[in-house]
Backbone as ProteinMPNN parsed JSONL, in Angstrom:
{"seq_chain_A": "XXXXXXXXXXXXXXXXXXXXXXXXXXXXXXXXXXXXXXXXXXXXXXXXXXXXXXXXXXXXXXXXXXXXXXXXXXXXXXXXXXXXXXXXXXXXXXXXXXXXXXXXXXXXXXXXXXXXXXXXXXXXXXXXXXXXXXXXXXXXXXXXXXXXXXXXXXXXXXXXXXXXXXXXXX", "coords_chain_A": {"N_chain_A": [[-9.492, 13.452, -10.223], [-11.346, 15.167, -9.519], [-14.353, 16.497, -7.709], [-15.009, 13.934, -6.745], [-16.074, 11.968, -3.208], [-13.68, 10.571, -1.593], [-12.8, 7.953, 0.67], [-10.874, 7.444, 3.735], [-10.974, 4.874, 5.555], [-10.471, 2.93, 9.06], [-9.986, -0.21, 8.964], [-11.776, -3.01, 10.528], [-11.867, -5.837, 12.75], [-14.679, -7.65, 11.854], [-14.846, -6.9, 9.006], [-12.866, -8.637, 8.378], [-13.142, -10.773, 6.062], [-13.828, -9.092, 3.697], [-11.618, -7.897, 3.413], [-9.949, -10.038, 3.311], [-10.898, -10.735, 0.459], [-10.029, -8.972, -1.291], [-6.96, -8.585, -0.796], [-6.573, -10.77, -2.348], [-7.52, -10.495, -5.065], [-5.252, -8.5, -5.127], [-3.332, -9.353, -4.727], [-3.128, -11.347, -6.867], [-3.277, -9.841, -8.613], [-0.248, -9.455, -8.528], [1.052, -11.563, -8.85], [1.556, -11.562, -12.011], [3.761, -10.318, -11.975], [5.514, -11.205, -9.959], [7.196, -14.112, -9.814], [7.3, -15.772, -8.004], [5.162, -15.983, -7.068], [3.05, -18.146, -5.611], [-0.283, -19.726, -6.673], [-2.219, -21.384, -4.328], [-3.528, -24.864, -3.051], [-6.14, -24.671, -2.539], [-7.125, -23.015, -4.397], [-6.91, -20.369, -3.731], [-4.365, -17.257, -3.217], [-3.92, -16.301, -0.237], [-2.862, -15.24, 2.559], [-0.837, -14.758, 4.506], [-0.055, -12.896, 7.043], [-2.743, -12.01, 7.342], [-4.436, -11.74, 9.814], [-2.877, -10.508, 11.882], [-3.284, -7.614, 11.015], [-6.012, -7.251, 11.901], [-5.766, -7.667, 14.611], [-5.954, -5.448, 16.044], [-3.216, -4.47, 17.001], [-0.747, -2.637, 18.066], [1.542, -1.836, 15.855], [0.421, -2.579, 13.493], [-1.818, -1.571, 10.859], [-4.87, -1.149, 9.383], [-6.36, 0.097, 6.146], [-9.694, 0.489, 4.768], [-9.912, 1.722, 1.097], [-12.701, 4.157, -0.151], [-14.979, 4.967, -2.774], [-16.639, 7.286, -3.728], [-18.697, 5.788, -1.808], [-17.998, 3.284, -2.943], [-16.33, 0.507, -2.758], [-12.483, 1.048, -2.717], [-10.062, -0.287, -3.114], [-7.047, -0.879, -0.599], [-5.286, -0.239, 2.442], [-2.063, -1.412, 3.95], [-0.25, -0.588, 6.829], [2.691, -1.042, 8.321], [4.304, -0.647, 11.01], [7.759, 0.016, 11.657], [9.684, -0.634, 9.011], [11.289, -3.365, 6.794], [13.123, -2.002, 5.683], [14.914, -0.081, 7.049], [16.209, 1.337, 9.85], [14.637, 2.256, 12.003], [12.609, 1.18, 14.498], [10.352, 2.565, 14.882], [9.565, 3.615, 11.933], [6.943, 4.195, 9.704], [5.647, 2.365, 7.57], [4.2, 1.429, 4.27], [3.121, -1.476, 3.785], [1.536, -2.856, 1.504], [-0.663, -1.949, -0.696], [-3.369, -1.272, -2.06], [-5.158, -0.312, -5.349], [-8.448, -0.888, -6.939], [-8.526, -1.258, -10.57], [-10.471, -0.216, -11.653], [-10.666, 2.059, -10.769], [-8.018, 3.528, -11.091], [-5.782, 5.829, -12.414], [-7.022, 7.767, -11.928], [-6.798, 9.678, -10.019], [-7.382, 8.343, -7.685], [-5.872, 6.682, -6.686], [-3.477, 8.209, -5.613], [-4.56, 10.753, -4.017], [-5.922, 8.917, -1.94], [-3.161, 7.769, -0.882], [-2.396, 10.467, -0.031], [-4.338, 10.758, 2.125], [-3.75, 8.75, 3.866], [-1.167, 8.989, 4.523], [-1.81, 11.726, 6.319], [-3.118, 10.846, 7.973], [-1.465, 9.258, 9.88], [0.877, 10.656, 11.013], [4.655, 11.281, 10.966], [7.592, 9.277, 10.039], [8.089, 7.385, 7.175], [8.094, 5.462, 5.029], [8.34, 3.661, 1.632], [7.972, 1.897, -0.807], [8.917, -0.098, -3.414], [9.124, -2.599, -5.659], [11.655, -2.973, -8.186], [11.287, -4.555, -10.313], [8.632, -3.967, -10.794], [7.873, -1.458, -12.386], [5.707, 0.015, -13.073], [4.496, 0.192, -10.505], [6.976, 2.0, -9.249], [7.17, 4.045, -10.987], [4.475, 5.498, -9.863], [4.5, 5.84, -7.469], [6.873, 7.105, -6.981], [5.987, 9.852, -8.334], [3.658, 10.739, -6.524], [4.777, 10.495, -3.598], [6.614, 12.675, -4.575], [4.809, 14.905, -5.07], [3.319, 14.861, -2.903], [5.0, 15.392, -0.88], [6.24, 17.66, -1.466], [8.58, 17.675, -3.207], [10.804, 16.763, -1.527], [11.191, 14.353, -0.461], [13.457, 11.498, -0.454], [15.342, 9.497, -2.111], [16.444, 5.841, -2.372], [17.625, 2.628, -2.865], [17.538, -0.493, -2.262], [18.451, -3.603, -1.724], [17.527, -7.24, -1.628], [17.633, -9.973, -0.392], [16.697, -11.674, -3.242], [15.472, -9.657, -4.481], [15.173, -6.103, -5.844], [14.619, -3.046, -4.116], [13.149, -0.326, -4.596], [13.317, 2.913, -2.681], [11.503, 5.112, -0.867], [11.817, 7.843, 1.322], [10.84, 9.944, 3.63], [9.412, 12.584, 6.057], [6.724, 13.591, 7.685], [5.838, 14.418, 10.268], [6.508, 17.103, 10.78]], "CA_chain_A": [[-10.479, 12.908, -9.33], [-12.82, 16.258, -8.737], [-16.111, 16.122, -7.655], [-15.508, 12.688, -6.368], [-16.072, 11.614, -2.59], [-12.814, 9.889, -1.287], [-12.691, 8.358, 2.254], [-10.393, 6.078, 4.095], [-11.745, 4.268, 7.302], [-10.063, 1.895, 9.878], [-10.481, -1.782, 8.747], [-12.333, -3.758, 11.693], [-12.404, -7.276, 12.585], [-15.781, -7.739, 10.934], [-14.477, -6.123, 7.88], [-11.805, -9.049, 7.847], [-13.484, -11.201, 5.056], [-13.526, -8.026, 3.041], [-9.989, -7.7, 3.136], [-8.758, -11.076, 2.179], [-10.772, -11.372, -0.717], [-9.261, -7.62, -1.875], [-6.084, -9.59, -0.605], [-6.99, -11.974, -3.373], [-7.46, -9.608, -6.51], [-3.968, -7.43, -5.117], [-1.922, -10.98, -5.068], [-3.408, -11.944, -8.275], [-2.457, -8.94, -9.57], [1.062, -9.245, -8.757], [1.719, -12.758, -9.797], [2.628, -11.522, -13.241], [5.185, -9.54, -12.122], [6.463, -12.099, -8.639], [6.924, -15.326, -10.371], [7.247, -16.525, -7.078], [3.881, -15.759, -5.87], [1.873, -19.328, -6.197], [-1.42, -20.244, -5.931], [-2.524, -22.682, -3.121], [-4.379, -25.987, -3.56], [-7.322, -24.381, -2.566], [-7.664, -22.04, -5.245], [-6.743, -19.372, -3.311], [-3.465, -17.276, -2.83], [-3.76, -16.415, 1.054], [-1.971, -13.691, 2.602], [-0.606, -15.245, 6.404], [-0.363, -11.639, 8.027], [-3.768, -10.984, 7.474], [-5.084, -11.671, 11.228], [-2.102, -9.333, 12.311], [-3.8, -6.669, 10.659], [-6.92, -6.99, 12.476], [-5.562, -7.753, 15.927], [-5.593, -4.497, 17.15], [-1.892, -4.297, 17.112], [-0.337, -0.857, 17.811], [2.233, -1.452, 14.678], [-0.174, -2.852, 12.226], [-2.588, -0.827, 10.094], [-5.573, -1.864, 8.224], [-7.342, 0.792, 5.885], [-10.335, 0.819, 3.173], [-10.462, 3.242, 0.809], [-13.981, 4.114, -0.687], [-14.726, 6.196, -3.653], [-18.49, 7.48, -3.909], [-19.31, 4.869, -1.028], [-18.034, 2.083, -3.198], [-15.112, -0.281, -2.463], [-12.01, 0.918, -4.216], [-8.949, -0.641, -2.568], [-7.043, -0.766, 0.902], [-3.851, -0.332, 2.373], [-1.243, -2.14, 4.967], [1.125, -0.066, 7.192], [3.318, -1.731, 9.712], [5.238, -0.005, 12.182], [8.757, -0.861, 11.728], [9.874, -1.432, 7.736], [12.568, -3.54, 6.349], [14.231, -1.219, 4.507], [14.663, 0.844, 8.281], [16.499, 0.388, 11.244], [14.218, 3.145, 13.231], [11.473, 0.697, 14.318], [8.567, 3.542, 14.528], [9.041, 4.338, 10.937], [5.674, 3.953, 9.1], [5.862, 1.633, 6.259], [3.619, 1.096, 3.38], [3.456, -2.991, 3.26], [0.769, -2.893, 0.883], [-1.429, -0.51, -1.291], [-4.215, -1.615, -3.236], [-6.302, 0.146, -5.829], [-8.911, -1.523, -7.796], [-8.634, -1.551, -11.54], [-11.428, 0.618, -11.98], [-10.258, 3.537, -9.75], [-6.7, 3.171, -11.297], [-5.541, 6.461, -13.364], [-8.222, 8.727, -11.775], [-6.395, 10.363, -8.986], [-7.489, 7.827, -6.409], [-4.673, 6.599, -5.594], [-3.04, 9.391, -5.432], [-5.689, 11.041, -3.344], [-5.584, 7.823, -0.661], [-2.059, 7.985, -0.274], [-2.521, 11.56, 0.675], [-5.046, 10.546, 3.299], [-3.372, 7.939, 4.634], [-0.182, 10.131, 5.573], [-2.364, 12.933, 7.309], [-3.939, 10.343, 9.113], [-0.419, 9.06, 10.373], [2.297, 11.767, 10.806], [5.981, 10.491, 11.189], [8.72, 9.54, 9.315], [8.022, 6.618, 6.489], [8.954, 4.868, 4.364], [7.497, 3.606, 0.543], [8.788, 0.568, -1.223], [8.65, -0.648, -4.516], [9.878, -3.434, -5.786], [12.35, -2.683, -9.339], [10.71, -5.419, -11.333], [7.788, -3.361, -10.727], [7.848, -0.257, -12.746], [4.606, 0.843, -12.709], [4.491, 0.855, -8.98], [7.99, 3.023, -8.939], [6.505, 5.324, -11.239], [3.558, 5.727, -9.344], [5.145, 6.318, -5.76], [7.832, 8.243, -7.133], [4.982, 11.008, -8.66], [3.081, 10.395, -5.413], [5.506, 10.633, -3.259], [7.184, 13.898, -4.857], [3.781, 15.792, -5.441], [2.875, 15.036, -1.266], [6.194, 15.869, -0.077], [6.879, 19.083, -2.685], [10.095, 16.919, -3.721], [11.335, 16.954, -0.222], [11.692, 12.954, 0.1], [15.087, 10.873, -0.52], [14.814, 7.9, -2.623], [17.38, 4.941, -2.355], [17.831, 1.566, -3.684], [17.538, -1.575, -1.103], [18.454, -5.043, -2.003], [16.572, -7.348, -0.148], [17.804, -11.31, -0.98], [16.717, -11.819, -5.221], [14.486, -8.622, -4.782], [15.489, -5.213, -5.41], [13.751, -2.005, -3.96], [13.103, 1.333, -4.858], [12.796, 2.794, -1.296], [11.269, 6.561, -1.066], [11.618, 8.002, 2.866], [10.191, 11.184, 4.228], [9.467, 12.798, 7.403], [5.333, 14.267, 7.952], [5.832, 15.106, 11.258], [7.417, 17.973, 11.34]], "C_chain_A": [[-11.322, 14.027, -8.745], [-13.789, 15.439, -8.852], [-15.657, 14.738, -6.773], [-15.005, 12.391, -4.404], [-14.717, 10.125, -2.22], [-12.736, 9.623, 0.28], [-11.713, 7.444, 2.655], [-10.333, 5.724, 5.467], [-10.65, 2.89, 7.493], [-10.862, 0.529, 9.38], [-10.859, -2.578, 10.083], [-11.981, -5.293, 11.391], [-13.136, -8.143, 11.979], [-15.419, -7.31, 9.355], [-13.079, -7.191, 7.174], [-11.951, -10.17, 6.737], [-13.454, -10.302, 3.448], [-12.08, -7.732, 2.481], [-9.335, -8.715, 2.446], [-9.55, -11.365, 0.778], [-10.329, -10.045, -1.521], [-7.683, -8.172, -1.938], [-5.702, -10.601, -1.857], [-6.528, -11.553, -4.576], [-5.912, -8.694, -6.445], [-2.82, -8.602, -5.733], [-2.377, -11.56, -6.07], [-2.483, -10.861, -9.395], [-1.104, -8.813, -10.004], [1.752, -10.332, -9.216], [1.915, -12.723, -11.008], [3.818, -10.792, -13.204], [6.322, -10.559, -11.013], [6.459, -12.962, -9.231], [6.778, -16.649, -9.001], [6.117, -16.598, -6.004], [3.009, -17.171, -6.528], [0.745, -19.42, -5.827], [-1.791, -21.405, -5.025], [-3.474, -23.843, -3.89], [-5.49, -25.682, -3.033], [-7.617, -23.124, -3.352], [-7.123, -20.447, -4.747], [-5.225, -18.856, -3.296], [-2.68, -17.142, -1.449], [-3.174, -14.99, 1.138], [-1.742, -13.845, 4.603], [-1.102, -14.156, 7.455], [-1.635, -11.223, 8.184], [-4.347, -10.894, 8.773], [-4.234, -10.791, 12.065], [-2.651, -7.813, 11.996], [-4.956, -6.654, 11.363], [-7.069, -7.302, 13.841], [-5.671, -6.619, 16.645], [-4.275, -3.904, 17.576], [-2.034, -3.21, 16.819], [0.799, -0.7, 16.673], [1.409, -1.89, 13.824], [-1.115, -1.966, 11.62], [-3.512, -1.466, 9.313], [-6.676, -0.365, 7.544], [-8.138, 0.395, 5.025], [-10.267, 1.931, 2.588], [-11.599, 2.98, -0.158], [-13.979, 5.357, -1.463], [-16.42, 6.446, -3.92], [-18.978, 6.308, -3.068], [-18.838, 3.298, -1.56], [-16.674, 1.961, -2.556], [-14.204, 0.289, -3.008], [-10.332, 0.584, -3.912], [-8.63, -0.378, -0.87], [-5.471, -0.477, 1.077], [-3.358, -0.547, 3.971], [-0.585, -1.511, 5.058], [1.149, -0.658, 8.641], [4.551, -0.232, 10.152], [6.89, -0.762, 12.141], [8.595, -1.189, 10.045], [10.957, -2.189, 7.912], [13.179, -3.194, 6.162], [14.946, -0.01, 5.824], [15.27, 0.59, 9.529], [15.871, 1.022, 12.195], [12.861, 2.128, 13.418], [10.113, 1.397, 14.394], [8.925, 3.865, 13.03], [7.563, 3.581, 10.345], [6.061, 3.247, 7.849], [4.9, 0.964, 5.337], [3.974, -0.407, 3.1], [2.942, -3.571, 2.265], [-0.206, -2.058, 0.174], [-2.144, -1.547, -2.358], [-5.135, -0.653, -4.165], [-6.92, -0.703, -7.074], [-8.863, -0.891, -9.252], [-9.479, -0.214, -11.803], [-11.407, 2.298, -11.54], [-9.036, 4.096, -10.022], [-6.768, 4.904, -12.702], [-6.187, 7.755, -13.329], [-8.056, 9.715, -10.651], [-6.655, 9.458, -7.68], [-6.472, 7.597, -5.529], [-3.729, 7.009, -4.85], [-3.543, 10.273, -4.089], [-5.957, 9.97, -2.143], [-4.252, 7.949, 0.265], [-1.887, 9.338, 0.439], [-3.163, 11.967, 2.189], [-4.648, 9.973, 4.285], [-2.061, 8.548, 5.336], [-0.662, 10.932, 6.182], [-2.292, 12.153, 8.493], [-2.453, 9.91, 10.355], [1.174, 9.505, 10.386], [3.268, 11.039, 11.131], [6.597, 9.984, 10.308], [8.327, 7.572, 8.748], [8.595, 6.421, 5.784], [8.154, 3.827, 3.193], [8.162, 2.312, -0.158], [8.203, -0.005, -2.271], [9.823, -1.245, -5.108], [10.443, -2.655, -7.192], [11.337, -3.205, -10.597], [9.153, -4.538, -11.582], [7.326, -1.7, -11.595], [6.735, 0.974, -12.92], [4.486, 1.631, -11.022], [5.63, 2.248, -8.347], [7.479, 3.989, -9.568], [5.338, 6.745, -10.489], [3.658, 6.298, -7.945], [6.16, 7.297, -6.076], [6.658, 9.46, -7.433], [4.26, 11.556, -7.579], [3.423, 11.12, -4.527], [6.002, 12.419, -3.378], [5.974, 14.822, -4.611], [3.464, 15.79, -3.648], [3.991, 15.929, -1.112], [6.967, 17.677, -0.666], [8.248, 19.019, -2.951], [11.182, 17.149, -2.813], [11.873, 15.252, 0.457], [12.866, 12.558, -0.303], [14.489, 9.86, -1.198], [16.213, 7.188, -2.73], [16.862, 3.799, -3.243], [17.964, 0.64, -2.393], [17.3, -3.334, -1.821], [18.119, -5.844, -0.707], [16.474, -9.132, -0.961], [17.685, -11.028, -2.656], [15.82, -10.28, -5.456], [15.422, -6.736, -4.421], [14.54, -4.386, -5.155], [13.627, -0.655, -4.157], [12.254, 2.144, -3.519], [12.497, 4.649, -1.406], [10.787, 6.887, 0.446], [11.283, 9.528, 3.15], [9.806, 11.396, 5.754], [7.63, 13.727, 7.538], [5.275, 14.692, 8.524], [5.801, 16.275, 11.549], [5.868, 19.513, 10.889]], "O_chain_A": [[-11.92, 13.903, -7.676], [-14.11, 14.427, -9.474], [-16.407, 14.709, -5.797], [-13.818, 12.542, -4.117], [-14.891, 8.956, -2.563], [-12.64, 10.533, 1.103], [-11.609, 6.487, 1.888], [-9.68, 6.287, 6.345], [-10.18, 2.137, 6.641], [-12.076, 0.329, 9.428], [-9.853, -2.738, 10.775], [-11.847, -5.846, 10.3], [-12.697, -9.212, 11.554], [-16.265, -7.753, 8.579], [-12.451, -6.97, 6.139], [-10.86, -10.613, 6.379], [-13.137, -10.784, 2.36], [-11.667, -7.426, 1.363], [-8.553, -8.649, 1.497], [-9.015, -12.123, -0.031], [-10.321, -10.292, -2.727], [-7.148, -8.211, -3.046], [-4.584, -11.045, -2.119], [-5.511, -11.955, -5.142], [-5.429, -8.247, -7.486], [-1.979, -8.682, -6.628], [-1.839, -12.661, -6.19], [-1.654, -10.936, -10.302], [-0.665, -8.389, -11.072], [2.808, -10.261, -9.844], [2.458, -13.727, -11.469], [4.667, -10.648, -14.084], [7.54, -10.654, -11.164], [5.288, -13.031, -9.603], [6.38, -17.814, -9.0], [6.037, -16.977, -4.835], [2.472, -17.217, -7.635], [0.524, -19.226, -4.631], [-1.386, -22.502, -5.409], [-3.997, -23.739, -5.0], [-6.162, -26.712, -2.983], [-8.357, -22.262, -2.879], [-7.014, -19.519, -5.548], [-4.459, -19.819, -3.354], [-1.525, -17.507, -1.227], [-3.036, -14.059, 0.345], [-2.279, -13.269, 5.549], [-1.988, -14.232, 8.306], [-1.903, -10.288, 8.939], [-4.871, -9.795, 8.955], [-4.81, -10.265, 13.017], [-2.393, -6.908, 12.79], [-5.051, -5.456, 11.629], [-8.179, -7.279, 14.373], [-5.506, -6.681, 17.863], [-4.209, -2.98, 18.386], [-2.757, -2.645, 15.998], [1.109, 0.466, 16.428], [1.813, -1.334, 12.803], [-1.142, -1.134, 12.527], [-3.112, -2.335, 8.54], [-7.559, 0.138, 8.239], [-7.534, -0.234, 4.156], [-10.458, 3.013, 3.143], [-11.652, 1.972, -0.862], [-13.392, 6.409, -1.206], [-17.188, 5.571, -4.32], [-19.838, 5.677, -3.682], [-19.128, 2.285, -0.923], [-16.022, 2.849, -2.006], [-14.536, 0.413, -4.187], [-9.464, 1.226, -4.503], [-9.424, 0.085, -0.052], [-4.626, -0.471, 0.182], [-3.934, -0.093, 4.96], [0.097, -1.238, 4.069], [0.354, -0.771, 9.574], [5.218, 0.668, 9.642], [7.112, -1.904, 12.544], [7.631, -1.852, 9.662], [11.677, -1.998, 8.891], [14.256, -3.77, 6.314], [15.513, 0.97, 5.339], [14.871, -0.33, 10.244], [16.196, 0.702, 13.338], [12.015, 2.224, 12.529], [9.03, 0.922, 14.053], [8.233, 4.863, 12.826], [7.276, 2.425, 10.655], [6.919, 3.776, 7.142], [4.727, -0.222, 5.615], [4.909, -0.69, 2.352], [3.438, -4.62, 1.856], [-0.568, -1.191, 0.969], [-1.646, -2.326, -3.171], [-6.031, -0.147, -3.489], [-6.233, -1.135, -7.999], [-9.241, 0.278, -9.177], [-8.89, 0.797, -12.186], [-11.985, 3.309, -11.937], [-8.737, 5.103, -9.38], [-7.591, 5.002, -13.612], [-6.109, 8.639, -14.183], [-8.962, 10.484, -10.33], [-6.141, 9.841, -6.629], [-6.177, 7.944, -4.385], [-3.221, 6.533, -3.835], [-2.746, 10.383, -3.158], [-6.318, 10.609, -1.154], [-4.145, 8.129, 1.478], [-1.244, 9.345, 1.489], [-2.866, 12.83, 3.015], [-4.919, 10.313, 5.437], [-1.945, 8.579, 6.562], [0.149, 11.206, 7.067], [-1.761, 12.407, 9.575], [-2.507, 10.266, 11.532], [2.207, 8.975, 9.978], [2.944, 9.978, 11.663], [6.003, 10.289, 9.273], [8.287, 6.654, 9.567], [9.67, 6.993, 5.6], [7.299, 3.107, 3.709], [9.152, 1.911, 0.453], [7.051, -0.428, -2.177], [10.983, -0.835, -5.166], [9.773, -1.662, -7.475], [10.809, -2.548, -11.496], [8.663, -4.594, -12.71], [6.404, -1.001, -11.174], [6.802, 2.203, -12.914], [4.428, 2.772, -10.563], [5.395, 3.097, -7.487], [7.225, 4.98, -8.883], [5.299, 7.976, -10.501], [2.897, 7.137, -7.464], [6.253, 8.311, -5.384], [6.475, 10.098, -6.396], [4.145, 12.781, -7.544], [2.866, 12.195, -4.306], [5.798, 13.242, -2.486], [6.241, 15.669, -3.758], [3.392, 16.915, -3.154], [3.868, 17.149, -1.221], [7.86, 18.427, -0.271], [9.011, 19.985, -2.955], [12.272, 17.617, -3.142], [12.603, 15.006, 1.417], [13.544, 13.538, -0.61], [13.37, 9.397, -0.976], [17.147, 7.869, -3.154], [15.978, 3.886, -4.096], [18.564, 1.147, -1.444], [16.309, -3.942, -2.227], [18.231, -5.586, 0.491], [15.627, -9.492, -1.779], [18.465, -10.281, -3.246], [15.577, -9.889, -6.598], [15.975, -6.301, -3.412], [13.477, -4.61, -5.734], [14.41, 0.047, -3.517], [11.042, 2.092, -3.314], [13.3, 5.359, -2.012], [9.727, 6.444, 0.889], [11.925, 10.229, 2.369], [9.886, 10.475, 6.568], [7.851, 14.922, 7.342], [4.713, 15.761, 8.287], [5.142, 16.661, 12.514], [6.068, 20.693, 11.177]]}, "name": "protein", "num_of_chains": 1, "seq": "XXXXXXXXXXXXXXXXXXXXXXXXXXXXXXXXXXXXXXXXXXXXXXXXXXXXXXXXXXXXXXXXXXXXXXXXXXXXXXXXXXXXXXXXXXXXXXXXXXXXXXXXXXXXXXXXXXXXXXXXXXXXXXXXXXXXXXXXXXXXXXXXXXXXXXXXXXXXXXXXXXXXXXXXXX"}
């Protein structure tokens, strides 16, 4: 990803139409891998939390990230994971990158941003069934941290997780 302009800005209120239809294309995406992700009778798949994300809440997170000014995904961190019993850890609930931005360092390059921006002790989560995504956070992950993170395993009801925790702070 040289040469290329990477930014990632606070998601607004105004900005919350933006989000769910990114919302849209992420949960599309994953319904071939969740079998349990359905579509609604309005065409749509939804995404409940999304007005939590733009409340202003001091655990929720809403970012864009933009690549040369365009759109090119977003990402959800809550305060407090599952996989966590410290409720300040930082937790990746969501990560999107569009299709087009995919393979090019972006994402890579986001995730990097998005930890500066929020020092403290996180926490990464990918589902098993998922293997791309473990690949992708594990590389991620290792290359931020200079292979300084912990990675576990977290069953979580029918879903297992590939959980990768670190500390920024320090």
């Amino acid at each position: 990803m040289t040469d290329r302009t990477l930014t990632l800005s606070a998601i607004s209120q105004a900005d919350g139409p933006l989000l769910g239809n990114l919302l849209e294309l992420y949960i599309h995406d994953l319904s071939a891998i969740f079998v349990d992700v359905q579509l609604g009778p309005d065409g749509r798949f939804g995404y409940p939390s999304l007005p939590s994300y733009l409340s202003g809440s001091s655990d929720r997170f809403a970012f864009l990230i933009r690549c040369e000014q365009l759109v090119a995904g977003f990402a959800l961190v809550t305060r407090g994971s599952p996989v966590a019993k410290d409720p300040s850890v930082l937790d990746i609930a969501e990560y999107f990158v569009l299709r087009r931005f995919r393979r090019c360092g972006v994402g890579r390059a986001a995730a990097g941003l998005l930890w500066d921006r929020l020092p403290g002790a996180w926490t990464v989560r990918a589902a098993d069934v998922n293997p791309d995504a473990v690949a992708f956070w594990r590389r991620v992950v290792a290359t931020y941290t200079n292979n300084s993170a912990s990675e576990s395993e977290h069953r979580d009801g029918s879903k297992n997780w590939v959980v990768f925790s670190f500390n920024n702070a320090t």
